[in-house]
Each structure stands twice: as structure tokens, then as C-alpha cells.
Amino acid sequence: MKHLTTPITDEDLNNLNVGDQITISGTIYTGRDAALPQLVELIKENNIPFDLNGSIIMHTAFSEAGIAPTTSNKEEIESTIQILSENGVKIHIGKGMLSDKTANALNENNSIFVVTPPVAALLTSKVLKKKCVLFEWEGMEAMFKLKVDNIPGIVAIHNGKKI
């Protein structure tokens, strides 16, 4: 088990391989179908209110029931991964299989895809703080900034290789 703490550096990722079990602590952002395309628009307008360098985005909504990953290969999510990686996101957390095109884009930007168990009770127990940071009108699909302790995952895509 390898432990990562945000912000994530290139060196952190250079020490990982596909199949490695990891835990993540620090700050992560949430985003899925409604929020991620809007975040990409803010990036294009150079109007993002926080620094994405070394960041992590988990493909999830946040409700009173907690968090659990959504399927990352939905068009509204997978289509944002390249530009988010180009703009500093180092780890994308979700579930499901991503395309070879997306795997190549991750590789080009030294970013990775991590799968995590879709177990809301486990993942939610790892959240220490939450704060809505963008798109509040989207309700549970707004973007949240989470402080987390030991979110588990498995490296699924890294260096152009897939699990």
C-alpha cells in the first residue's frame, strides 16, 4: 500500500505502477456530469477560482448519503479528463473503463486514473470536511472541496497502461 498526500507531484506518480493499491489524504475535489463540463468552460475562460496544479478530482456527487464513484466513461465526464489533466489535475478517481484515447491523454500529461470501491459508507467515513466551491445551483452535483484521510484506490491507468 502506497500513501499519497496532496498536492500530488510528478515524483509521486513516478513511484506508482498500474495495479498499485494506494490511499490518498489531503484535499480532493468532487465533480461529475453536471459540474465537470462547466469547470472546463471556466478553464477556457481563464476564470477558475482555485489552483488545479497537483489536484485530484473524484467523479462523484456529494449528498447526505455520502460519496461513491460514478462511472467515469460517461461522455460528460470522460470528455473533460484531457483538459483537466492539461491544467494540473494529477489524479482522476472513479470507476469503469476509459478509452485508449483518454489513457494516452493521461500519459501525455503525467496524470493517472484510480478506481475506488463504490462503497459509500467506507468512502464517506474518510471525509473530514466538505465545502461547496463551485456550481452550488447543481445541488449534490456541485463541486465540493473535501478534506480526506486515506481514501483507498487502485491505480488503473498509468503510463499508457491499463489494469
mmCIF file with all atom_site columns, N, CA and C in Angstrom, residues 53-80:
data_model
loop_
_atom_site.group_PDB
_atom_site.id
_atom_site.type_symbol
_atom_site.label_atom_id
_atom_site.label_alt_id
_atom_site.label_comp_id
_atom_site.label_asym_id
_atom_site.label_entity_id
_atom_site.label_seq_id
_atom_site.pdbx_PDB_ins_code
_atom_site.Cartn_x
_atom_site.Cartn_y
_atom_site.Cartn_z
_atom_site.occupancy
_atom_site.B_iso_or_equiv
_atom_site.pdbx_formal_charge
_atom_site.auth_seq_id
_atom_site.auth_comp_id
_atom_site.auth_asym_id
_atom_site.auth_atom_id
_atom_site.pdbx_PDB_model_num
ATOM 1  N N  . ASN A 1 53 ? -3.230  22.686 -10.018 1.00 0.00 ? 53 ASN A N  1
ATOM 2  C CA . ASN A 1 53 ? -1.929  22.030 -10.070 1.00 0.00 ? 53 ASN A CA 1
ATOM 3  C C  . ASN A 1 53 ? -1.755  21.059 -8.907  1.00 0.00 ? 53 ASN A C  1
ATOM 4  N N  . GLY A 1 54 ? -1.521  19.792 -9.254  1.00 0.00 ? 54 GLY A N  1
ATOM 5  C CA . GLY A 1 54 ? -1.331  18.756 -8.246  1.00 0.00 ? 54 GLY A CA 1
ATOM 6  C C  . GLY A 1 54 ? -2.612  18.270 -7.606  1.00 0.00 ? 54 GLY A C  1
ATOM 7  N N  . SER A 1 55 ? -3.743  18.596 -8.236  1.00 0.00 ? 55 SER A N  1
ATOM 8  C CA . SER A 1 55 ? -5.030  18.288 -7.615  1.00 0.00 ? 55 SER A CA 1
ATOM 9  C C  . SER A 1 55 ? -5.559  16.907 -7.998  1.00 0.00 ? 55 SER A C  1
ATOM 10 N N  . ILE A 1 56 ? -6.617  16.543 -7.310  1.00 0.00 ? 56 ILE A N  1
ATOM 11 C CA . ILE A 1 56 ? -7.326  15.283 -7.528  1.00 0.00 ? 56 ILE A CA 1
ATOM 12 C C  . ILE A 1 56 ? -8.802  15.615 -7.691  1.00 0.00 ? 56 ILE A C  1
ATOM 13 N N  . ILE A 1 57 ? -9.431  14.986 -8.686  1.00 0.00 ? 57 ILE A N  1
ATOM 14 C CA . ILE A 1 57 ? -10.881 15.107 -8.841  1.00 0.00 ? 57 ILE A CA 1
ATOM 15 C C  . ILE A 1 57 ? -11.482 13.711 -8.766  1.00 0.00 ? 57 ILE A C  1
ATOM 16 N N  . MET A 1 58 ? -12.442 13.560 -7.866  1.00 0.00 ? 58 MET A N  1
ATOM 17 C CA . MET A 1 58 ? -13.183 12.307 -7.746  1.00 0.00 ? 58 MET A CA 1
ATOM 18 C C  . MET A 1 58 ? -14.506 12.464 -8.472  1.00 0.00 ? 58 MET A C  1
ATOM 19 N N  . HIS A 1 59 ? -14.803 11.525 -9.347  1.00 0.00 ? 59 HIS A N  1
ATOM 20 C CA . HIS A 1 59 ? -16.049 11.553 -10.117 1.00 0.00 ? 59 HIS A CA 1
ATOM 21 C C  . HIS A 1 59 ? -17.184 11.068 -9.223  1.00 0.00 ? 59 HIS A C  1
ATOM 22 N N  . THR A 1 60 ? -17.770 12.009 -8.512  1.00 0.00 ? 60 THR A N  1
ATOM 23 C CA . THR A 1 60 ? -18.840 11.708 -7.570  1.00 0.00 ? 60 THR A CA 1
ATOM 24 C C  . THR A 1 60 ? -19.682 12.949 -7.322  1.00 0.00 ? 60 THR A C  1
ATOM 25 N N  . ALA A 1 61 ? -20.863 12.722 -6.837  1.00 0.00 ? 61 ALA A N  1
ATOM 26 C CA . ALA A 1 61 ? -21.699 13.783 -6.278  1.00 0.00 ? 61 ALA A CA 1
ATOM 27 C C  . ALA A 1 61 ? -21.529 13.696 -4.761  1.00 0.00 ? 61 ALA A C  1
ATOM 28 N N  . PHE A 1 62 ? -22.011 14.699 -4.049  1.00 0.00 ? 62 PHE A N  1
ATOM 29 C CA . PHE A 1 62 ? -21.959 14.653 -2.592  1.00 0.00 ? 62 PHE A CA 1
ATOM 30 C C  . PHE A 1 62 ? -23.351 14.919 -2.055  1.00 0.00 ? 62 PHE A C  1
ATOM 31 N N  . SER A 1 63 ? -23.920 13.913 -1.435  1.00 0.00 ? 63 SER A N  1
ATOM 32 C CA . SER A 1 63 ? -25.246 14.060 -0.840  1.00 0.00 ? 63 SER A CA 1
ATOM 33 C C  . SER A 1 63 ? -25.153 13.720 0.638   1.00 0.00 ? 63 SER A C  1
ATOM 34 N N  . GLU A 1 64 ? -26.285 13.836 1.324   1.00 0.00 ? 64 GLU A N  1
ATOM 35 C CA . GLU A 1 64 ? -26.299 13.465 2.745   1.00 0.00 ? 64 GLU A CA 1
ATOM 36 C C  . GLU A 1 64 ? -26.010 11.980 2.925   1.00 0.00 ? 64 GLU A C  1
ATOM 37 N N  . ALA A 1 65 ? -26.230 11.191 1.875   1.00 0.00 ? 65 ALA A N  1
ATOM 38 C CA . ALA A 1 65 ? -25.906 9.763  1.937   1.00 0.00 ? 65 ALA A CA 1
ATOM 39 C C  . ALA A 1 65 ? -24.415 9.522  1.794   1.00 0.00 ? 65 ALA A C  1
ATOM 40 N N  . GLY A 1 66 ? -23.673 10.545 1.339   1.00 0.00 ? 66 GLY A N  1
ATOM 41 C CA . GLY A 1 66 ? -22.228 10.430 1.234   1.00 0.00 ? 66 GLY A CA 1
ATOM 42 C C  . GLY A 1 66 ? -21.727 10.470 -0.193  1.00 0.00 ? 66 GLY A C  1
ATOM 43 N N  . ILE A 1 67 ? -20.561 9.852  -0.399  1.00 0.00 ? 67 ILE A N  1
ATOM 44 C CA . ILE A 1 67 ? -19.924 9.837  -1.712  1.00 0.00 ? 67 ILE A CA 1
ATOM 45 C C  . ILE A 1 67 ? -19.670 8.399  -2.156  1.00 0.00 ? 67 ILE A C  1
ATOM 46 N N  . ALA A 1 68 ? -19.704 8.203  -3.438  1.00 0.00 ? 68 ALA A N  1
ATOM 47 C CA . ALA A 1 68 ? -19.318 6.944  -4.067  1.00 0.00 ? 68 ALA A CA 1
ATOM 48 C C  . ALA A 1 68 ? -19.035 7.282  -5.524  1.00 0.00 ? 68 ALA A C  1
ATOM 49 N N  . PRO A 1 69 ? -18.067 6.623  -6.155  1.00 0.00 ? 69 PRO A N  1
ATOM 50 C CA . PRO A 1 69 ? -17.700 6.997  -7.522  1.00 0.00 ? 69 PRO A CA 1
ATOM 51 C C  . PRO A 1 69 ? -18.807 6.708  -8.515  1.00 0.00 ? 69 PRO A C  1
ATOM 52 N N  . THR A 1 70 ? -18.907 7.576  -9.510  1.00 0.00 ? 70 THR A N  1
ATOM 53 C CA . THR A 1 70 ? -19.794 7.330  -10.625 1.00 0.00 ? 70 THR A CA 1
ATOM 54 C C  . THR A 1 70 ? -18.974 6.770  -11.784 1.00 0.00 ? 70 THR A C  1
ATOM 55 N N  . THR A 1 71 ? -19.634 6.321  -12.809 1.00 0.00 ? 71 THR A N  1
ATOM 56 C CA . THR A 1 71 ? -18.958 5.755  -13.971 1.00 0.00 ? 71 THR A CA 1
ATOM 57 C C  . THR A 1 71 ? -18.236 6.860  -14.733 1.00 0.00 ? 71 THR A C  1
ATOM 58 N N  . SER A 1 72 ? -16.935 6.720  -14.852 1.00 0.00 ? 72 SER A N  1
ATOM 59 C CA . SER A 1 72 ? -16.105 7.775  -15.428 1.00 0.00 ? 72 SER A CA 1
ATOM 60 C C  . SER A 1 72 ? -16.128 7.828  -16.942 1.00 0.00 ? 72 SER A C  1
ATOM 61 N N  . ASN A 1 73 ? -16.603 6.775  -17.605 1.00 0.00 ? 73 ASN A N  1
ATOM 62 C CA . ASN A 1 73 ? -16.580 6.799  -19.066 1.00 0.00 ? 73 ASN A CA 1
ATOM 63 C C  . ASN A 1 73 ? -17.850 7.396  -19.678 1.00 0.00 ? 73 ASN A C  1
ATOM 64 N N  . LYS A 1 74 ? -18.692 8.011  -18.867 1.00 0.00 ? 74 LYS A N  1
ATOM 65 C CA . LYS A 1 74 ? -19.813 8.766  -19.426 1.00 0.00 ? 74 LYS A CA 1
ATOM 66 C C  . LYS A 1 74 ? -19.232 9.954  -20.200 1.00 0.00 ? 74 LYS A C  1
ATOM 67 N N  . GLU A 1 75 ? -19.812 10.277 -21.335 1.00 0.00 ? 75 GLU A N  1
ATOM 68 C CA . GLU A 1 75 ? -19.289 11.327 -22.214 1.00 0.00 ? 75 GLU A CA 1
ATOM 69 C C  . GLU A 1 75 ? -19.027 12.633 -21.467 1.00 0.00 ? 75 GLU A C  1
ATOM 70 N N  . GLU A 1 76 ? -19.956 13.045 -20.591 1.00 0.00 ? 76 GLU A N  1
ATOM 71 C CA . GLU A 1 76 ? -19.815 14.323 -19.881 1.00 0.00 ? 76 GLU A CA 1
ATOM 72 C C  . GLU A 1 76 ? -18.612 14.330 -18.944 1.00 0.00 ? 76 GLU A C  1
ATOM 73 N N  . ILE A 1 77 ? -18.159 13.167 -18.531 1.00 0.00 ? 77 ILE A N  1
ATOM 74 C CA . ILE A 1 77 ? -17.004 13.078 -17.636 1.00 0.00 ? 77 ILE A CA 1
ATOM 75 C C  . ILE A 1 77 ? -15.735 12.796 -18.429 1.00 0.00 ? 77 ILE A C  1
ATOM 76 N N  . GLU A 1 78 ? -15.734 11.707 -19.203 1.00 0.00 ? 78 GLU A N  1
ATOM 77 C CA . GLU A 1 78 ? -14.507 11.319 -19.906 1.00 0.00 ? 78 GLU A CA 1
ATOM 78 C C  . GLU A 1 78 ? -14.014 12.421 -20.843 1.00 0.00 ? 78 GLU A C  1
ATOM 79 N N  . SER A 1 79 ? -14.933 13.169 -21.440 1.00 0.00 ? 79 SER A N  1
ATOM 80 C CA . SER A 1 79 ? -14.528 14.225 -22.375 1.00 0.00 ? 79 SER A CA 1
ATOM 81 C C  . SER A 1 79 ? -13.803 15.378 -21.681 1.00 0.00 ? 79 SER A C  1
ATOM 82 N N  . THR A 1 80 ? -13.870 15.461 -20.360 1.00 0.00 ? 80 THR A N  1
ATOM 83 C CA . THR A 1 80 ? -13.201 16.542 -19.627 1.00 0.00 ? 80 THR A CA 1
ATOM 84 C C  . THR A 1 80 ? -11.812 16.144 -19.108 1.00 0.00 ? 80 THR A C  1
#
